[in-house]
Amino acid sequence: MSLNKPRFENRGREEELRALLHERLLVLDGAMGTAIQAVDLRATDFGGAALEGCNENLVLTRPDVIERIHDDYFAAGADIVETDTFGAVRHVLAEYGLEAKTVEINLAAARLAVRSAKKHATPGKPRFV
């Protein structure tokens, strides 16, 4: 897989989203960081004291927490959620010594969000990431 080219494995989903945008307003999720702060997490949840505060690493260490946040947003009526990847770029992850896990973290975050979207999608209310 090339990291330089976007892959559109399912062009139909993009077309479905565009069509819905012409039909109605779509609701996006809220702030991931704020939702994470509302969970009583400890340093061990992040992977140790040196990684505490690296919310993006939670997709590897506590995927259940991140998926539950996505689930909660969909249950509240969101049509679209964003991935837990706000700081999942090489230079930010390097601050935690996680730069070598940039791709792994981004892929894990996307998979969690997609899994949640699929759980909550219905024929009358598709969900997107």
PDB file of C-alpha atoms in Angstrom:
ATOM      1  CA  MET A   1       0.000   0.000   0.000  1.00  0.00           C
ATOM      2  CA  SER A   2       1.368   3.378  -0.956  1.00  0.00           C
ATOM      3  CA  LEU A   3       1.214   5.958   1.804  1.00  0.00           C
ATOM      4  CA  ASN A   4       1.383   8.801  -0.687  1.00  0.00           C
ATOM      5  CA  LYS A   5      -1.811   8.086  -2.625  1.00  0.00           C
ATOM      6  CA  PRO A   6      -5.268   8.028  -1.085  1.00  0.00           C
ATOM      7  CA  ARG A   7      -7.093   4.776  -1.682  1.00  0.00           C
ATOM      8  CA  PHE A   8     -10.768   4.830  -2.477  1.00  0.00           C
ATOM      9  CA  GLU A   9     -11.761   1.237  -1.951  1.00  0.00           C
ATOM     10  CA  ASN A  10     -15.433   2.088  -1.897  1.00  0.00           C
ATOM     11  CA  ARG A  11     -16.243   5.063  -4.084  1.00  0.00           C
ATOM     12  CA  GLY A  12     -19.938   4.284  -3.499  1.00  0.00           C
ATOM     13  CA  ARG A  13     -19.686   5.436   0.137  1.00  0.00           C
ATOM     14  CA  GLU A  14     -18.344   8.801  -0.966  1.00  0.00           C
ATOM     15  CA  GLU A  15     -21.192   9.151  -3.444  1.00  0.00           C
ATOM     16  CA  GLU A  16     -23.701   8.137  -0.767  1.00  0.00           C
ATOM     17  CA  LEU A  17     -22.337  10.809   1.568  1.00  0.00           C
ATOM     18  CA  ARG A  18     -22.475  13.478  -1.134  1.00  0.00           C
ATOM     19  CA  ALA A  19     -26.078  12.563  -1.946  1.00  0.00           C
ATOM     20  CA  LEU A  20     -27.081  12.777   1.714  1.00  0.00           C
ATOM     21  CA  LEU A  21     -25.476  16.208   1.991  1.00  0.00           C
ATOM     22  CA  HIS A  22     -27.930  17.400  -0.660  1.00  0.00           C
ATOM     23  CA  GLU A  23     -30.891  15.910   1.233  1.00  0.00           C
ATOM     24  CA  ARG A  24     -30.352  16.945   4.845  1.00  0.00           C
ATOM     25  CA  LEU A  25     -28.003  18.307   7.453  1.00  0.00           C
ATOM     26  CA  LEU A  26     -25.552  15.763   8.772  1.00  0.00           C
ATOM     27  CA  VAL A  27     -24.395  15.743  12.377  1.00  0.00           C
ATOM     28  CA  LEU A  28     -20.723  15.300  13.225  1.00  0.00           C
ATOM     29  CA  ASP A  29     -19.363  14.069  16.532  1.00  0.00           C
ATOM     30  CA  GLY A  30     -18.090  16.353  19.254  1.00  0.00           C
ATOM     31  CA  ALA A  31     -14.645  16.791  20.727  1.00  0.00           C
ATOM     32  CA  MET A  32     -12.726  13.526  21.120  1.00  0.00           C
ATOM     33  CA  GLY A  33     -10.248  15.034  23.577  1.00  0.00           C
ATOM     34  CA  THR A  34     -13.019  16.297  25.827  1.00  0.00           C
ATOM     35  CA  ALA A  35     -14.749  12.906  25.721  1.00  0.00           C
ATOM     36  CA  ILE A  36     -11.481  11.175  26.639  1.00  0.00           C
ATOM     37  CA  GLN A  37     -10.967  13.558  29.563  1.00  0.00           C
ATOM     38  CA  ALA A  38     -14.413  12.590  30.858  1.00  0.00           C
ATOM     39  CA  VAL A  39     -13.210   8.988  31.248  1.00  0.00           C
ATOM     40  CA  ASP A  40     -11.274   8.205  34.414  1.00  0.00           C
ATOM     41  CA  LEU A  41      -8.028   7.097  32.789  1.00  0.00           C
ATOM     42  CA  ARG A  42      -4.716   6.426  34.520  1.00  0.00           C
ATOM     43  CA  ALA A  43      -1.151   6.450  33.194  1.00  0.00           C
ATOM     44  CA  THR A  44      -1.335   2.685  32.659  1.00  0.00           C
ATOM     45  CA  ASP A  45      -4.268   3.189  30.285  1.00  0.00           C
ATOM     46  CA  PHE A  46      -2.029   5.283  28.032  1.00  0.00           C
ATOM     47  CA  GLY A  47       0.811   2.732  28.131  1.00  0.00           C
ATOM     48  CA  GLY A  48       2.728   4.154  31.094  1.00  0.00           C
ATOM     49  CA  ALA A  49       3.624   7.473  32.681  1.00  0.00           C
ATOM     50  CA  ALA A  50       5.794   8.548  29.735  1.00  0.00           C
ATOM     51  CA  LEU A  51       2.789   8.177  27.386  1.00  0.00           C
ATOM     52  CA  GLU A  52       0.155   9.732  29.634  1.00  0.00           C
ATOM     53  CA  GLY A  53      -1.743  12.354  27.672  1.00  0.00           C
ATOM     54  CA  CYS A  54      -1.076  10.771  24.288  1.00  0.00           C
ATOM     55  CA  ASN A  55      -4.732  10.272  23.443  1.00  0.00           C
ATOM     56  CA  GLU A  56      -3.870   8.781  20.070  1.00  0.00           C
ATOM     57  CA  ASN A  57      -2.039   5.843  21.691  1.00  0.00           C
ATOM     58  CA  LEU A  58      -5.302   4.847  23.358  1.00  0.00           C
ATOM     59  CA  VAL A  59      -6.368   3.269  20.051  1.00  0.00           C
ATOM     60  CA  LEU A  60      -3.696   0.655  20.807  1.00  0.00           C
ATOM     61  CA  THR A  61      -3.802   0.474  24.594  1.00  0.00           C
ATOM     62  CA  ARG A  62      -7.521   1.054  25.276  1.00  0.00           C
ATOM     63  CA  PRO A  63      -9.393   0.588  22.011  1.00  0.00           C
ATOM     64  CA  ASP A  64     -12.507  -0.204  24.037  1.00  0.00           C
ATOM     65  CA  VAL A  65     -12.567   3.356  25.396  1.00  0.00           C
ATOM     66  CA  ILE A  66     -12.189   4.955  21.975  1.00  0.00           C
ATOM     67  CA  GLU A  67     -14.775   2.703  20.354  1.00  0.00           C
ATOM     68  CA  ARG A  68     -17.216   3.400  23.195  1.00  0.00           C
ATOM     69  CA  ILE A  69     -16.794   7.146  22.600  1.00  0.00           C
ATOM     70  CA  HIS A  70     -17.611   6.640  18.915  1.00  0.00           C
ATOM     71  CA  ASP A  71     -20.570   4.461  19.905  1.00  0.00           C
ATOM     72  CA  ASP A  72     -21.832   7.142  22.272  1.00  0.00           C
ATOM     73  CA  TYR A  73     -21.682   9.813  19.561  1.00  0.00           C
ATOM     74  CA  PHE A  74     -23.582   7.609  17.124  1.00  0.00           C
ATOM     75  CA  ALA A  75     -26.133   6.739  19.824  1.00  0.00           C
ATOM     76  CA  ALA A  76     -26.602  10.473  20.425  1.00  0.00           C
ATOM     77  CA  GLY A  77     -27.467  10.937  16.735  1.00  0.00           C
ATOM     78  CA  ALA A  78     -24.191  11.701  14.987  1.00  0.00           C
ATOM     79  CA  ASP A  79     -24.033  10.737  11.328  1.00  0.00           C
ATOM     80  CA  ILE A  80     -20.253  11.105  11.126  1.00  0.00           C
ATOM     81  CA  VAL A  81     -17.406  10.581  13.578  1.00  0.00           C
ATOM     82  CA  GLU A  82     -13.809  11.613  13.276  1.00  0.00           C
ATOM     83  CA  THR A  83     -10.986   9.261  14.142  1.00  0.00           C
ATOM     84  CA  ASP A  84      -8.881   9.657  17.296  1.00  0.00           C
ATOM     85  CA  THR A  85      -5.982  11.014  15.253  1.00  0.00           C
ATOM     86  CA  PHE A  86      -5.750  14.725  16.064  1.00  0.00           C
ATOM     87  CA  GLY A  87      -2.078  14.388  17.028  1.00  0.00           C
ATOM     88  CA  ALA A  88      -1.332  11.153  15.182  1.00  0.00           C
ATOM     89  CA  VAL A  89       1.364  12.660  13.010  1.00  0.00           C
ATOM     90  CA  ARG A  90       5.020  11.702  13.137  1.00  0.00           C
ATOM     91  CA  HIS A  91       6.370  14.875  14.751  1.00  0.00           C
ATOM     92  CA  VAL A  92       3.747  14.903  17.516  1.00  0.00           C
ATOM     93  CA  LEU A  93       4.059  11.185  18.226  1.00  0.00           C
ATOM     94  CA  ALA A  94       7.850  11.672  18.375  1.00  0.00           C
ATOM     95  CA  GLU A  95       7.302  13.678  21.547  1.00  0.00           C
ATOM     96  CA  TYR A  96       6.264  10.371  23.130  1.00  0.00           C
ATOM     97  CA  GLY A  97       8.787   8.202  21.292  1.00  0.00           C
ATOM     98  CA  LEU A  98       5.976   6.734  19.186  1.00  0.00           C
ATOM     99  CA  GLU A  99       6.942   8.062  15.756  1.00  0.00           C
ATOM    100  CA  ALA A 100       7.589   4.519  14.492  1.00  0.00           C
ATOM    101  CA  LYS A 101       3.945   3.693  15.255  1.00  0.00           C
ATOM    102  CA  THR A 102       2.441   6.523  13.211  1.00  0.00           C
ATOM    103  CA  VAL A 103       0.915   4.266  10.553  1.00  0.00           C
ATOM    104  CA  GLU A 104      -0.165   1.617  13.086  1.00  0.00           C
ATOM    105  CA  ILE A 105      -1.931   4.211  15.247  1.00  0.00           C
ATOM    106  CA  ASN A 106      -3.689   5.834  12.297  1.00  0.00           C
ATOM    107  CA  LEU A 107      -4.860   2.502  10.904  1.00  0.00           C
ATOM    108  CA  ALA A 108      -6.079   1.317  14.309  1.00  0.00           C
ATOM    109  CA  ALA A 109      -7.964   4.579  14.838  1.00  0.00           C
ATOM    110  CA  ALA A 110      -9.640   4.293  11.447  1.00  0.00           C
ATOM    111  CA  ARG A 111     -10.607   0.663  12.040  1.00  0.00           C
ATOM    112  CA  LEU A 112     -12.207   1.478  15.401  1.00  0.00           C
ATOM    113  CA  ALA A 113     -14.253   4.321  13.955  1.00  0.00           C
ATOM    114  CA  VAL A 114     -15.339   2.252  10.953  1.00  0.00           C
ATOM    115  CA  ARG A 115     -16.324  -0.691  13.163  1.00  0.00           C
ATOM    116  CA  SER A 116     -18.451   1.623  15.297  1.00  0.00           C
ATOM    117  CA  ALA A 117     -20.043   3.192  12.216  1.00  0.00           C
ATOM    118  CA  LYS A 118     -20.951  -0.238  10.846  1.00  0.00           C
ATOM    119  CA  LYS A 119     -22.519  -1.254  14.177  1.00  0.00           C
ATOM    120  CA  HIS A 120     -24.771   1.794  14.194  1.00  0.00           C
ATOM    121  CA  ALA A 121     -25.627   2.028  10.503  1.00  0.00           C
ATOM    122  CA  THR A 122     -29.099   1.166   9.299  1.00  0.00           C
ATOM    123  CA  PRO A 123     -30.526   1.284   5.782  1.00  0.00           C
ATOM    124  CA  GLY A 124     -32.328   4.514   6.666  1.00  0.00           C
ATOM    125  CA  LYS A 125     -29.449   6.057   8.580  1.00  0.00           C
ATOM    126  CA  PRO A 126     -26.009   5.263   7.199  1.00  0.00           C
ATOM    127  CA  ARG A 127     -23.026   6.256   9.332  1.00  0.00           C
ATOM    128  CA  PHE A 128     -19.696   7.623   8.169  1.00  0.00           C
ATOM    129  CA  VAL A 129     -16.114   8.197   9.325  1.00  0.00           C
TER     130      VAL A 129
END
